[in-house]
JSON list of C-alpha atoms in Angstrom, two decimals:
[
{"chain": "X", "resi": 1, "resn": "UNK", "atom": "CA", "xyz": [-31.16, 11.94, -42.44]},
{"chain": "X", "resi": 2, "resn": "UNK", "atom": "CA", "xyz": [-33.42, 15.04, -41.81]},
{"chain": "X", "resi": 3, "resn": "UNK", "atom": "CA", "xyz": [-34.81, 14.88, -45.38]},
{"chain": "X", "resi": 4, "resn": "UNK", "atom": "CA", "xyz": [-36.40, 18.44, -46.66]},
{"chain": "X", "resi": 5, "resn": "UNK", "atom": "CA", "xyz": [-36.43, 20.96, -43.34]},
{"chain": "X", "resi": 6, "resn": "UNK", "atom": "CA", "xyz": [-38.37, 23.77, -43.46]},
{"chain": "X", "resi": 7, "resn": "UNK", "atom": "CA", "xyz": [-38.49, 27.03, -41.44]},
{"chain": "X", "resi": 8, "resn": "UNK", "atom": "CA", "xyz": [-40.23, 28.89, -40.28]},
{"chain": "X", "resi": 9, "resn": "UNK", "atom": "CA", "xyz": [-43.35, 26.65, -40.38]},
{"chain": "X", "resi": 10, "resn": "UNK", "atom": "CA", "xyz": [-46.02, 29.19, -39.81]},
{"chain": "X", "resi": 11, "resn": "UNK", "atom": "CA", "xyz": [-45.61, 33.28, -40.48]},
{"chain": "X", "resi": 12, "resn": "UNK", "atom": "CA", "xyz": [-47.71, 36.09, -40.58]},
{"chain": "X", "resi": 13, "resn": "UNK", "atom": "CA", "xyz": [-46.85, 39.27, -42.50]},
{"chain": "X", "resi": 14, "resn": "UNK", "atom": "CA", "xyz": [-47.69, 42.92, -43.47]},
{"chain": "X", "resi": 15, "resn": "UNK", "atom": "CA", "xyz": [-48.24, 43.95, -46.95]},
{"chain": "X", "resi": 16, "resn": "UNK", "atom": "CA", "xyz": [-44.94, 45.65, -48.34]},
{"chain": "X", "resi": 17, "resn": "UNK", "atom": "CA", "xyz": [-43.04, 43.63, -46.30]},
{"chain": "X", "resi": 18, "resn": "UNK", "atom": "CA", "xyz": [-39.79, 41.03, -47.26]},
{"chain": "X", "resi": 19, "resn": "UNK", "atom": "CA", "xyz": [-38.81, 37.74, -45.79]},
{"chain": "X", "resi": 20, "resn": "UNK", "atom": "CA", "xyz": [-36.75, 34.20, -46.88]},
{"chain": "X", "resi": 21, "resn": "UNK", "atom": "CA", "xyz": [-38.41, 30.92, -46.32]},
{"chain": "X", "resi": 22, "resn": "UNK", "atom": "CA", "xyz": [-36.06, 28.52, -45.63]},
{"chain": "X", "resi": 23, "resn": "UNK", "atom": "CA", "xyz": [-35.33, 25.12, -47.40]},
{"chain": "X", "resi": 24, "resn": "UNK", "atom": "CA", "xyz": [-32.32, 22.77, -46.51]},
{"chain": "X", "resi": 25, "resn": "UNK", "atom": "CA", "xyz": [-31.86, 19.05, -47.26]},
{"chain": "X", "resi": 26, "resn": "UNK", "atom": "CA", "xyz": [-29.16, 16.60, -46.32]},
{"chain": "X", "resi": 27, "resn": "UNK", "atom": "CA", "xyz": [-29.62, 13.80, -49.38]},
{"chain": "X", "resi": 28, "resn": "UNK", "atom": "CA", "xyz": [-26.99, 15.71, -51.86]},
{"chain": "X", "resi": 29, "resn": "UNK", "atom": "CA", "xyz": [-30.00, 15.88, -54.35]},
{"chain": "X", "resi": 30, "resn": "UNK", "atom": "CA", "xyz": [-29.12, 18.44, -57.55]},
{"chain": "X", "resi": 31, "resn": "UNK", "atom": "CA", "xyz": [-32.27, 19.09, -57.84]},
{"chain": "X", "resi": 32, "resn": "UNK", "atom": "CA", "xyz": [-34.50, 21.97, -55.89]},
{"chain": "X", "resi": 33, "resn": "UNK", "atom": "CA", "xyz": [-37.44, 23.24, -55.82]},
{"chain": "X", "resi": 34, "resn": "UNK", "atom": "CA", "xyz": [-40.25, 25.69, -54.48]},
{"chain": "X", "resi": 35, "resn": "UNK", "atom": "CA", "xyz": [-43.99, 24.95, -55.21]},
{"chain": "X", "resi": 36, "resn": "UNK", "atom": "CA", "xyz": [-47.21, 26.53, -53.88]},
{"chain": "X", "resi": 37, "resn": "UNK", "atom": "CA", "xyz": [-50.58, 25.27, -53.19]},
{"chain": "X", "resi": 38, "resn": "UNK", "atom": "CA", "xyz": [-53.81, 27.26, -52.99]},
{"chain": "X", "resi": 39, "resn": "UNK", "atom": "CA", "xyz": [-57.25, 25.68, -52.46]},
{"chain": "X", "resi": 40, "resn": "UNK", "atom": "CA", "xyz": [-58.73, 23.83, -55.08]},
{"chain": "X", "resi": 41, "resn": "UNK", "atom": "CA", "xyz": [-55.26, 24.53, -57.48]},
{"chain": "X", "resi": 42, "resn": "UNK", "atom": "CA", "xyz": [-52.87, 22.18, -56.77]},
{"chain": "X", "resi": 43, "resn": "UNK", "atom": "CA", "xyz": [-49.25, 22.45, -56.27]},
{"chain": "X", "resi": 44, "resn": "UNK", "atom": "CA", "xyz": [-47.46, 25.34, -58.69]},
{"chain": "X", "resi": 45, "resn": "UNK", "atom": "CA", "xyz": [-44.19, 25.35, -59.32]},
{"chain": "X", "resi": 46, "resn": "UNK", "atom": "CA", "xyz": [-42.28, 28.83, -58.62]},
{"chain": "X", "resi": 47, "resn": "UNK", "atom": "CA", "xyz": [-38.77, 28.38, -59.13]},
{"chain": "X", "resi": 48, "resn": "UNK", "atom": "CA", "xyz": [-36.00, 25.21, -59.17]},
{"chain": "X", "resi": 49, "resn": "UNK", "atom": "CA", "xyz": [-32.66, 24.84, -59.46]},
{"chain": "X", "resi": 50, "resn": "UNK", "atom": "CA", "xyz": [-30.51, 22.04, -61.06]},
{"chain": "X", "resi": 51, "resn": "UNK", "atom": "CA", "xyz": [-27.65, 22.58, -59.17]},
{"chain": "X", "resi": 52, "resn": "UNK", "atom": "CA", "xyz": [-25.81, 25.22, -57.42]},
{"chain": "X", "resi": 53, "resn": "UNK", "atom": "CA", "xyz": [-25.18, 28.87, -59.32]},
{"chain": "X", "resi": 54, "resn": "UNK", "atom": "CA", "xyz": [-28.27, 27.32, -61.66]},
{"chain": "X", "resi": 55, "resn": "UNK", "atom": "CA", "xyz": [-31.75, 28.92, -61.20]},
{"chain": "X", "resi": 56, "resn": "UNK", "atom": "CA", "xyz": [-34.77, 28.74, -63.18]},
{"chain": "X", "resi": 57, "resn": "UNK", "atom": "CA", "xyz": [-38.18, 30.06, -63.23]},
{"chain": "X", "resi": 58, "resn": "UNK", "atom": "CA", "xyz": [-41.50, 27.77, -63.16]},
{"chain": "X", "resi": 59, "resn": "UNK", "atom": "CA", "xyz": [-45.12, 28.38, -63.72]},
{"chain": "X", "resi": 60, "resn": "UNK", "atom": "CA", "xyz": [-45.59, 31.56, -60.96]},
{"chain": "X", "resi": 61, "resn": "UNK", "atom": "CA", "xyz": [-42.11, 33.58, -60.59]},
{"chain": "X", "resi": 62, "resn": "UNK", "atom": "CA", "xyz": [-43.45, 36.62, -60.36]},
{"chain": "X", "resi": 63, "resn": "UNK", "atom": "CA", "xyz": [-42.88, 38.19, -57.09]},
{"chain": "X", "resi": 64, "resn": "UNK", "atom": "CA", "xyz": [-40.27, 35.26, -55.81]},
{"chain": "X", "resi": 65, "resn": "UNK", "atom": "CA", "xyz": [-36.43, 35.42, -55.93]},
{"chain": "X", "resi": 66, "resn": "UNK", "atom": "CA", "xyz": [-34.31, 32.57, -55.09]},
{"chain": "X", "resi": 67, "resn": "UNK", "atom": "CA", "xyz": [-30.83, 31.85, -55.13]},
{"chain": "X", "resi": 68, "resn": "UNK", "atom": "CA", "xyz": [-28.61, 28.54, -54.76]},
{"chain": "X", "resi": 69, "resn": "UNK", "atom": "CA", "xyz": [-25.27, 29.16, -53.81]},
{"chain": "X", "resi": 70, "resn": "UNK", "atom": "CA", "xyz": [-24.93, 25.47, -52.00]},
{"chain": "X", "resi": 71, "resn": "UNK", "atom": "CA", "xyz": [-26.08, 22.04, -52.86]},
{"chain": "X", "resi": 72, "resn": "UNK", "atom": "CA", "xyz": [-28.28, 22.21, -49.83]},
{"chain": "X", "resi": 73, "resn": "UNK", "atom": "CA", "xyz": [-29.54, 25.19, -49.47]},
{"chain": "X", "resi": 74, "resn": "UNK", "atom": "CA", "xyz": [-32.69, 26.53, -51.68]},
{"chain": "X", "resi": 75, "resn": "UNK", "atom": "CA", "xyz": [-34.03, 29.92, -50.00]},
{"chain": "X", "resi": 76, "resn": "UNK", "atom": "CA", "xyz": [-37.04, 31.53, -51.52]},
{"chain": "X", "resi": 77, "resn": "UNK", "atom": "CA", "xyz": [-37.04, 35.42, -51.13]},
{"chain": "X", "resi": 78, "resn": "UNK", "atom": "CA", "xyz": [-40.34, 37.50, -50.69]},
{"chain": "X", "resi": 79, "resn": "UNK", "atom": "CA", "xyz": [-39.26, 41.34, -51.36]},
{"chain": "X", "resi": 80, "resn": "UNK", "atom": "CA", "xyz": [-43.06, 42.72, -50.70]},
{"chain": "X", "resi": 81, "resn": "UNK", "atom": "CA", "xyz": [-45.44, 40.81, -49.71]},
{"chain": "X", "resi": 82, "resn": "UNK", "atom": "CA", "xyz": [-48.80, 40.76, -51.14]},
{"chain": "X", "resi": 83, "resn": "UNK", "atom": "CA", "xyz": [-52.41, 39.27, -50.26]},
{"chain": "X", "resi": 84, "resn": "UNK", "atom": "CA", "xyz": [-51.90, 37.33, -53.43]},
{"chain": "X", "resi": 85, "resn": "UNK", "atom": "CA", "xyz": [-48.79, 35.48, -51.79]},
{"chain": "X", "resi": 86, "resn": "UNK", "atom": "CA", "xyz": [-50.76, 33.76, -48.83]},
{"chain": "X", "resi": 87, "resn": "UNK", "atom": "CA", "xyz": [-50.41, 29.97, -49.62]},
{"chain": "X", "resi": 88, "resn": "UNK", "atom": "CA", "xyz": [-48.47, 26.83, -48.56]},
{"chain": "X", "resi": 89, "resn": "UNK", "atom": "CA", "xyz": [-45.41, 27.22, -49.51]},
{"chain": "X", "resi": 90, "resn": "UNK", "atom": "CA", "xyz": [-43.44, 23.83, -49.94]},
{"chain": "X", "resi": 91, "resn": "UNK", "atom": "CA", "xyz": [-40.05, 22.83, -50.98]},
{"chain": "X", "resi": 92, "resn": "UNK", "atom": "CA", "xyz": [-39.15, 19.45, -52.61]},
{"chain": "X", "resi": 93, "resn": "UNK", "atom": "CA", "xyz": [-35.55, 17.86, -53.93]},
{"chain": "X", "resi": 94, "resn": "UNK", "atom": "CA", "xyz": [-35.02, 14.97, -55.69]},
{"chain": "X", "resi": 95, "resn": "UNK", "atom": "CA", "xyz": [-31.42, 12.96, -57.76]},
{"chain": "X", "resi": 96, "resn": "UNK", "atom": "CA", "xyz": [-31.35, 15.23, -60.92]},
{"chain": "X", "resi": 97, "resn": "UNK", "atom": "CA", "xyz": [-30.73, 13.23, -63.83]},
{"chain": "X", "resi": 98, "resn": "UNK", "atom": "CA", "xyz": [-31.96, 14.85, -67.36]},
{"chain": "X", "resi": 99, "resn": "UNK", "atom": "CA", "xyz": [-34.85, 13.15, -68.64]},
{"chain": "X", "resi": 100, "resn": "UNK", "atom": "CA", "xyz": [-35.61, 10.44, -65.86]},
{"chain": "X", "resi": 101, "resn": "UNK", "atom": "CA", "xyz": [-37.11, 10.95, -62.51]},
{"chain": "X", "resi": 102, "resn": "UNK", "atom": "CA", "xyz": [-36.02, 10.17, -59.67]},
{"chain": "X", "resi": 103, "resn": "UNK", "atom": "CA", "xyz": [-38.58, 10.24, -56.48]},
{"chain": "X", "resi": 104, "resn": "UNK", "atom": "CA", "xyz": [-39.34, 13.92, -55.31]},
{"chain": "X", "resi": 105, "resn": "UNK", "atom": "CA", "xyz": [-39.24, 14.66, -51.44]},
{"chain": "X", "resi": 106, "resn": "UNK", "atom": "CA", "xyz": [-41.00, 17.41, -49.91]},
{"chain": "X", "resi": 107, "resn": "UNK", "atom": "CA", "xyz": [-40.49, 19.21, -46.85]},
{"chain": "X", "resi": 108, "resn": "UNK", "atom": "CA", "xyz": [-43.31, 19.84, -44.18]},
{"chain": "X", "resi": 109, "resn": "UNK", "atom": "CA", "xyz": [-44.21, 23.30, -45.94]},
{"chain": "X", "resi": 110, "resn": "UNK", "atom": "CA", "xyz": [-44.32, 27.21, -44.83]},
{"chain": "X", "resi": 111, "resn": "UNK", "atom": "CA", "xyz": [-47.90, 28.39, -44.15]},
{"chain": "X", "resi": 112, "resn": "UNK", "atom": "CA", "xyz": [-47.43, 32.36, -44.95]},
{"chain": "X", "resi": 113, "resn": "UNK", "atom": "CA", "xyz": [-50.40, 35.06, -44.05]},
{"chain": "X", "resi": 114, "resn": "UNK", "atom": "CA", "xyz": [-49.96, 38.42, -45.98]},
{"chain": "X", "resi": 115, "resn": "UNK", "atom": "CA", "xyz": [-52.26, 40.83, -44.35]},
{"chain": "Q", "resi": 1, "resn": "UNK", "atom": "CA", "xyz": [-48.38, 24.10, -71.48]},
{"chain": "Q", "resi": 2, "resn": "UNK", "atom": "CA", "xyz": [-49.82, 21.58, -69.20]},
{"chain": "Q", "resi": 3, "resn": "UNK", "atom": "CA", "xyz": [-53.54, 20.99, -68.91]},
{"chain": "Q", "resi": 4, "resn": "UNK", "atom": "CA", "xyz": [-54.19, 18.29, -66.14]},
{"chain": "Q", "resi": 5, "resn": "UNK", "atom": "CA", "xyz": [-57.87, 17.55, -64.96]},
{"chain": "Q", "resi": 6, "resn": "UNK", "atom": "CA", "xyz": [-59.12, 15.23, -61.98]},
{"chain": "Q", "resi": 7, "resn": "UNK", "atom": "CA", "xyz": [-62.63, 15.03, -60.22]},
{"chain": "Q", "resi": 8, "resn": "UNK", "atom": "CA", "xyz": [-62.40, 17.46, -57.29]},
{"chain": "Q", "resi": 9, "resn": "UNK", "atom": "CA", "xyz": [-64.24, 15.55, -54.69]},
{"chain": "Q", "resi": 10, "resn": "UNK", "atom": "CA", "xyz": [-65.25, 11.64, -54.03]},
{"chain": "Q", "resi": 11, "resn": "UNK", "atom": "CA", "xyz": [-66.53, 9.68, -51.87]},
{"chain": "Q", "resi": 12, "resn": "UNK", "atom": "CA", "xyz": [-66.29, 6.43, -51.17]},
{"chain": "Q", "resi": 13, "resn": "UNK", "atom": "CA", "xyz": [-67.40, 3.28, -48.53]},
{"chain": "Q", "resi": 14, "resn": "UNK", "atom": "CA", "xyz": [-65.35, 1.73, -45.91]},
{"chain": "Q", "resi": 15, "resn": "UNK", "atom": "CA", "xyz": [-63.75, -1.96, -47.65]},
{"chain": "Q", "resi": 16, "resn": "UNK", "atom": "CA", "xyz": [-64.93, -0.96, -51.29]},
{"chain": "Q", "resi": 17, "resn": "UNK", "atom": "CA", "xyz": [-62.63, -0.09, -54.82]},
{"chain": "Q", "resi": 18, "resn": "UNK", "atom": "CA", "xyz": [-62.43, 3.68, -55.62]},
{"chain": "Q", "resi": 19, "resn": "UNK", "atom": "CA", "xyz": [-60.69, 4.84, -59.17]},
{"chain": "Q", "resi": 20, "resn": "UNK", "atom": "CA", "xyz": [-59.38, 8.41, -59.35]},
{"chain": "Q", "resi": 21, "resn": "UNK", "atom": "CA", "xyz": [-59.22, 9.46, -62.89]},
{"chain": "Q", "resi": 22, "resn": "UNK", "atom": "CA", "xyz": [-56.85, 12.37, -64.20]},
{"chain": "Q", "resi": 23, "resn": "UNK", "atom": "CA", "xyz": [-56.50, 13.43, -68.06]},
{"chain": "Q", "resi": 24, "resn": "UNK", "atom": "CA", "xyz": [-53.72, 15.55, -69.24]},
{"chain": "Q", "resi": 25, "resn": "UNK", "atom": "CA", "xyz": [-52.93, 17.62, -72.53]},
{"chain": "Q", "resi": 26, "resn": "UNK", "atom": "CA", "xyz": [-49.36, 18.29, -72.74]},
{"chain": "Q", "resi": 27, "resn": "UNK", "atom": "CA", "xyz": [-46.35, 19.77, -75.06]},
{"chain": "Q", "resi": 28, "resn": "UNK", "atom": "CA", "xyz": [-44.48, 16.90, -73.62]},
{"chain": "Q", "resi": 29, "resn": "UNK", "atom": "CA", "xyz": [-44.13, 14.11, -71.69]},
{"chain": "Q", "resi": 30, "resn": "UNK", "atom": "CA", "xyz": [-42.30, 12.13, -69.71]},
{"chain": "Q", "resi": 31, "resn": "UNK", "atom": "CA", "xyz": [-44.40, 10.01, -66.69]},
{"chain": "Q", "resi": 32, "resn": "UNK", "atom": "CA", "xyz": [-47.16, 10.41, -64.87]},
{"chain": "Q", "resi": 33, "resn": "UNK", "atom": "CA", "xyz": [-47.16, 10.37, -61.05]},
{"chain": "Q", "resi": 34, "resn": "UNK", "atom": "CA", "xyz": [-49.78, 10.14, -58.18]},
{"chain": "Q", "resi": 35, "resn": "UNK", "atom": "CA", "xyz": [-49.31, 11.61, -55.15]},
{"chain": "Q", "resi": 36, "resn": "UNK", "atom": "CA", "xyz": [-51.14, 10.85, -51.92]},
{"chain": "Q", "resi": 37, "resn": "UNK", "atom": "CA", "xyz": [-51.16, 13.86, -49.24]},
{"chain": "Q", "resi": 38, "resn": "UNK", "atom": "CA", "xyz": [-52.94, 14.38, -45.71]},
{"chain": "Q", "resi": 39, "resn": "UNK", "atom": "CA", "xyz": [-54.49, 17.17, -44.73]},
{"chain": "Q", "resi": 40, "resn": "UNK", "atom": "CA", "xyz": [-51.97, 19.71, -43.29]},
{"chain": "Q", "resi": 41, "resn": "UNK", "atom": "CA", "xyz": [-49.02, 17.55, -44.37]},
{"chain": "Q", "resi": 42, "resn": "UNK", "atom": "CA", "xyz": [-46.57, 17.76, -47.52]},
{"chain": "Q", "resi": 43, "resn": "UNK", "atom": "CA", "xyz": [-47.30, 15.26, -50.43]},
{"chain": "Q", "resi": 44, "resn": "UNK", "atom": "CA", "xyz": [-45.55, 11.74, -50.54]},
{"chain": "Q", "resi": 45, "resn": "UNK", "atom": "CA", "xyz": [-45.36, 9.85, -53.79]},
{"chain": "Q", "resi": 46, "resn": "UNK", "atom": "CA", "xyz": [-47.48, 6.71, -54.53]},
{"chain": "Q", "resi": 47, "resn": "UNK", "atom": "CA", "xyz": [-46.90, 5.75, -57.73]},
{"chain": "Q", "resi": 48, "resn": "UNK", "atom": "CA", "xyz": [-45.12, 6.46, -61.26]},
{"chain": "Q", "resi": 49, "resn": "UNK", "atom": "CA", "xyz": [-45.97, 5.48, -65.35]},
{"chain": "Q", "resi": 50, "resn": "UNK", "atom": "CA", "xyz": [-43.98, 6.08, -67.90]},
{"chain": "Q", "resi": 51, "resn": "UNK", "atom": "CA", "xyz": [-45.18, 3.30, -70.40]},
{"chain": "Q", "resi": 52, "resn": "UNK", "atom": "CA", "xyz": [-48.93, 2.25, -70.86]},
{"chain": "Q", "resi": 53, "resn": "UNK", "atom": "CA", "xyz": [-50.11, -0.61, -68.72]},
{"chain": "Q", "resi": 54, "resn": "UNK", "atom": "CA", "xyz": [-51.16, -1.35, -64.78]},
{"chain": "Q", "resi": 55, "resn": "UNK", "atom": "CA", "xyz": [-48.41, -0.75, -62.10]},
{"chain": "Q", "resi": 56, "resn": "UNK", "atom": "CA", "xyz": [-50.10, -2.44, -58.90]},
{"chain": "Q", "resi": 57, "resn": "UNK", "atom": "CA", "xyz": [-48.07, -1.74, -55.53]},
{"chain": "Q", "resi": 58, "resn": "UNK", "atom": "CA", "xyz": [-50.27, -3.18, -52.71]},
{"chain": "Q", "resi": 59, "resn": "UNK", "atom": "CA", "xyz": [-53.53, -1.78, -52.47]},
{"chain": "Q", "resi": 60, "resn": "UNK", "atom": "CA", "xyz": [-52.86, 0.87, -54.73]},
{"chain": "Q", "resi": 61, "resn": "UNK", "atom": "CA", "xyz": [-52.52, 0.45, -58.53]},
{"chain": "Q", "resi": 62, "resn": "UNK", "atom": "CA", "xyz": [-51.99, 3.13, -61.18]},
{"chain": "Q", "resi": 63, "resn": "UNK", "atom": "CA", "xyz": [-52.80, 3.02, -64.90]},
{"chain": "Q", "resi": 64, "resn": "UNK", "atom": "CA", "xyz": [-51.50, 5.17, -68.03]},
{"chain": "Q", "resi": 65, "resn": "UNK", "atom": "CA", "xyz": [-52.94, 5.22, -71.73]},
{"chain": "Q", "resi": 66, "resn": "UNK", "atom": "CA", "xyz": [-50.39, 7.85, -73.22]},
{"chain": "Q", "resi": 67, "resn": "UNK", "atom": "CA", "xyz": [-51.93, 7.85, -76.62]},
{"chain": "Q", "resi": 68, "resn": "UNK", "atom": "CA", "xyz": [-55.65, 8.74, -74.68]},
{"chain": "Q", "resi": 69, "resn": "UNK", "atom": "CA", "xyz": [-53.74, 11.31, -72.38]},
{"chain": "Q", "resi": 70, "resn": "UNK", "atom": "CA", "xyz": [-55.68, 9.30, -69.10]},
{"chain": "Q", "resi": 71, "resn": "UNK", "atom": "CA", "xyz": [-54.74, 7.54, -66.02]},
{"chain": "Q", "resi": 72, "resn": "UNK", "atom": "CA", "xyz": [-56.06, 6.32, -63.00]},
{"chain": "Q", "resi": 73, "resn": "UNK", "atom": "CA", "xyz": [-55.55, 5.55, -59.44]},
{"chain": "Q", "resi": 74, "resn": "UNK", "atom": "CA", "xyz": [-56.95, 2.56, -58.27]},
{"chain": "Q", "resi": 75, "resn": "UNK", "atom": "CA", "xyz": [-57.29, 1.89, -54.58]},
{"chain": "Q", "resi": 76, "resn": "UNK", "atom": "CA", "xyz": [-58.49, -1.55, -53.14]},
{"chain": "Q", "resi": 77, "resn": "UNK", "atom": "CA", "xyz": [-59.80, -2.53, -49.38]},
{"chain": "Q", "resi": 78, "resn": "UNK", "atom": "CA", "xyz": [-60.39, 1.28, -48.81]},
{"chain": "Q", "resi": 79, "resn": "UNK", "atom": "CA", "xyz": [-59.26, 2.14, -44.83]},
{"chain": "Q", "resi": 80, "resn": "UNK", "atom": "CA", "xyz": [-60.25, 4.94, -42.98]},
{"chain": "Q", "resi": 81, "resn": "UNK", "atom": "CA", "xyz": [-57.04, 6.78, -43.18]},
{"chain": "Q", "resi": 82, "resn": "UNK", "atom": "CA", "xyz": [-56.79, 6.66, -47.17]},
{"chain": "Q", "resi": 83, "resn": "UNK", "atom": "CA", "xyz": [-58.99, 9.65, -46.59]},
{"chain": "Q", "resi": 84, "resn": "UNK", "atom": "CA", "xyz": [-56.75, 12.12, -48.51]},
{"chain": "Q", "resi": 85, "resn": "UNK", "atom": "CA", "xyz": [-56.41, 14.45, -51.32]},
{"chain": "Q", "resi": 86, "resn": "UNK", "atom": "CA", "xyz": [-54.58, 12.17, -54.48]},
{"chain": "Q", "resi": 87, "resn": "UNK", "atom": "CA", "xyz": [-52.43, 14.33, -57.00]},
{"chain": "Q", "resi": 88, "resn": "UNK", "atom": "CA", "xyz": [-52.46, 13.29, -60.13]},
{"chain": "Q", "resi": 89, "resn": "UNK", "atom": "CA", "xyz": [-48.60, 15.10, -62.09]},
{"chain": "Q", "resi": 90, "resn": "UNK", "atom": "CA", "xyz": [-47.34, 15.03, -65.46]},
{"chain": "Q", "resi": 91, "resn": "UNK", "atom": "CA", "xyz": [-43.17, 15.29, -66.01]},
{"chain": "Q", "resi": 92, "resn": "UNK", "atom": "CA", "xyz": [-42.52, 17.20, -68.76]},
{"chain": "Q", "resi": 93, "resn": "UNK", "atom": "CA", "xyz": [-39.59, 15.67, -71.73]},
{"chain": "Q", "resi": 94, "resn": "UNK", "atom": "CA", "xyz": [-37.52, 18.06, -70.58]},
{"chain": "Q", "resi": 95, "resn": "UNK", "atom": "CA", "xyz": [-37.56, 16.56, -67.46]},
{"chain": "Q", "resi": 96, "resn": "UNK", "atom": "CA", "xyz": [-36.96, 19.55, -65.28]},
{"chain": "Q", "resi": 97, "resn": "UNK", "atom": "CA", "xyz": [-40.33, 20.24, -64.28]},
{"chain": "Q", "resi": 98, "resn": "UNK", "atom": "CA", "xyz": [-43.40, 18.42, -62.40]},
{"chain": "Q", "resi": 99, "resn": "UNK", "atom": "CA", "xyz": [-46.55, 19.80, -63.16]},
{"chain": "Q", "resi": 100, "resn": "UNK", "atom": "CA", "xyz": [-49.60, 18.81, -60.92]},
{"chain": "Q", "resi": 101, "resn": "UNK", "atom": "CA", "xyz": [-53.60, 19.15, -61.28]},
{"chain": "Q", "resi": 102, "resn": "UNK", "atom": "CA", "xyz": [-55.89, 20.19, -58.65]},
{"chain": "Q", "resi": 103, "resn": "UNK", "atom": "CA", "xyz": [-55.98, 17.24, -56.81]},
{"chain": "Q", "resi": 104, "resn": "UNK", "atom": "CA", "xyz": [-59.13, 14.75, -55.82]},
{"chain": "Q", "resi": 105, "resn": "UNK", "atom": "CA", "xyz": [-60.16, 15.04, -51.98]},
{"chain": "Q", "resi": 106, "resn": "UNK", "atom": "CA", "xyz": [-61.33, 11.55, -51.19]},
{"chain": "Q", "resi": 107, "resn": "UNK", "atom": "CA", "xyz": [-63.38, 10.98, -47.97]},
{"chain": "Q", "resi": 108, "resn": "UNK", "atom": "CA", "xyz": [-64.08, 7.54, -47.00]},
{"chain": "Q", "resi": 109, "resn": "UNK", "atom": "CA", "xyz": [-67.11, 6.76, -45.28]},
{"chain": "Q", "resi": 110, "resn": "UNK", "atom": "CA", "xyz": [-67.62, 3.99, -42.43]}
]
């Protein structure tokens, strides 16, 4: 198993301009995510999914779309990119069961540069 | 909401005990969960509480008081490389979302 995969791993980009992170994982987990993590604030949760067709937003949406048209697939969409948006971007999955947990994997994370 | 608070930097000797401590408010919740992650690398999950008590895995043990809204990680025989930053993250009742604090850089000196 590949686990959480990640592309690209490092990217560099213009204000105003769009791009998808990637996010695949091979363990048929339901459950999808997208977090980010700025110095000193931890990892914030942007948008997850409970299964594919089913989105939902987290703590900082705004300026993120995502989409989940396969169980392993979880793309996060930038449509302009703003200073504000330079972070690590990772993605995590885990067994989706309502109201338990089951262990959350991450991938090896997107490091994004809006100039 | 979620509040979540842990130290933001210790330090700690070579062979000795360090405890992490992390206090949350929250609307609801469902387990408590400390991550360990390297520098430059993604997160990878230590521990998880859902009921009060000690959970000791190895070196590492992790402590919840729901009704005091505190735990603790507890790390024994400190080694060089358990110099990392230590996420301390509530589950909410819901159970659809992981929120995390700010995390506690630990350096350990020789």
């Amino acid at each position: 198993n590949a686990g959480v995969t990640q592309t690209p791993k490092f990217q560099v980009l213009k204000t105003g301009q769009s791009m998808t992170l990637q996010c695949a994982q091979d363990m048929n987990h339901e459950y999808m995510s997208w977090y980010r993590q700025d110095p000193g604030m931890g990892l914030r949760l942007i948008h997850y999914s409970v299964g594919a067709g089913i989105t939902d937003q987290g703590e900082v949406p705004n300026g993120y779309n995502v989409s989940r048209s396969t169980t392993e697939d979880f793309p996060l969409r930038l449509l302009s990119a703003a200073p504000s948006q330079t972070s690590v971007y990772f993605c995590a999955s885990r067994m989706y069961v309502l109201g338990s947990y089951n262990e959350q994997f991450f991938g090896p994370g997107t490091r994004l540069t809006v100039l | 909401g979620q509040n979540i608070d842990q130290p933001t930097e210790m330090t700690a000797t070579e062979g000795a005990i360090v405890q992490i401590n992390c206090t949350y408010q929250t609307s609801g919740f469902n387990g408590l969960f400390w991550y360990q992650q390297h520098a430059g690398e993604a997160p990878t999950f230590l521990s998880y509480n859902v009921l009060d008590g000690l959970e000791e895995k190895g070196r590492f043990s992790s402590f919840l008081s729901r009704s005091k809204g505190y735990s603790y990680l507890l790390l024994k025989e400190l080694q060089m490389k358990d110099s990392a930053s230590y996420l301390c993250a509530v589950f909410n009742n819901a159970g659809n979302m992981l929120t995390f604090g700010g995390g506690t850089r630990l350096m350990v000196k020789p």
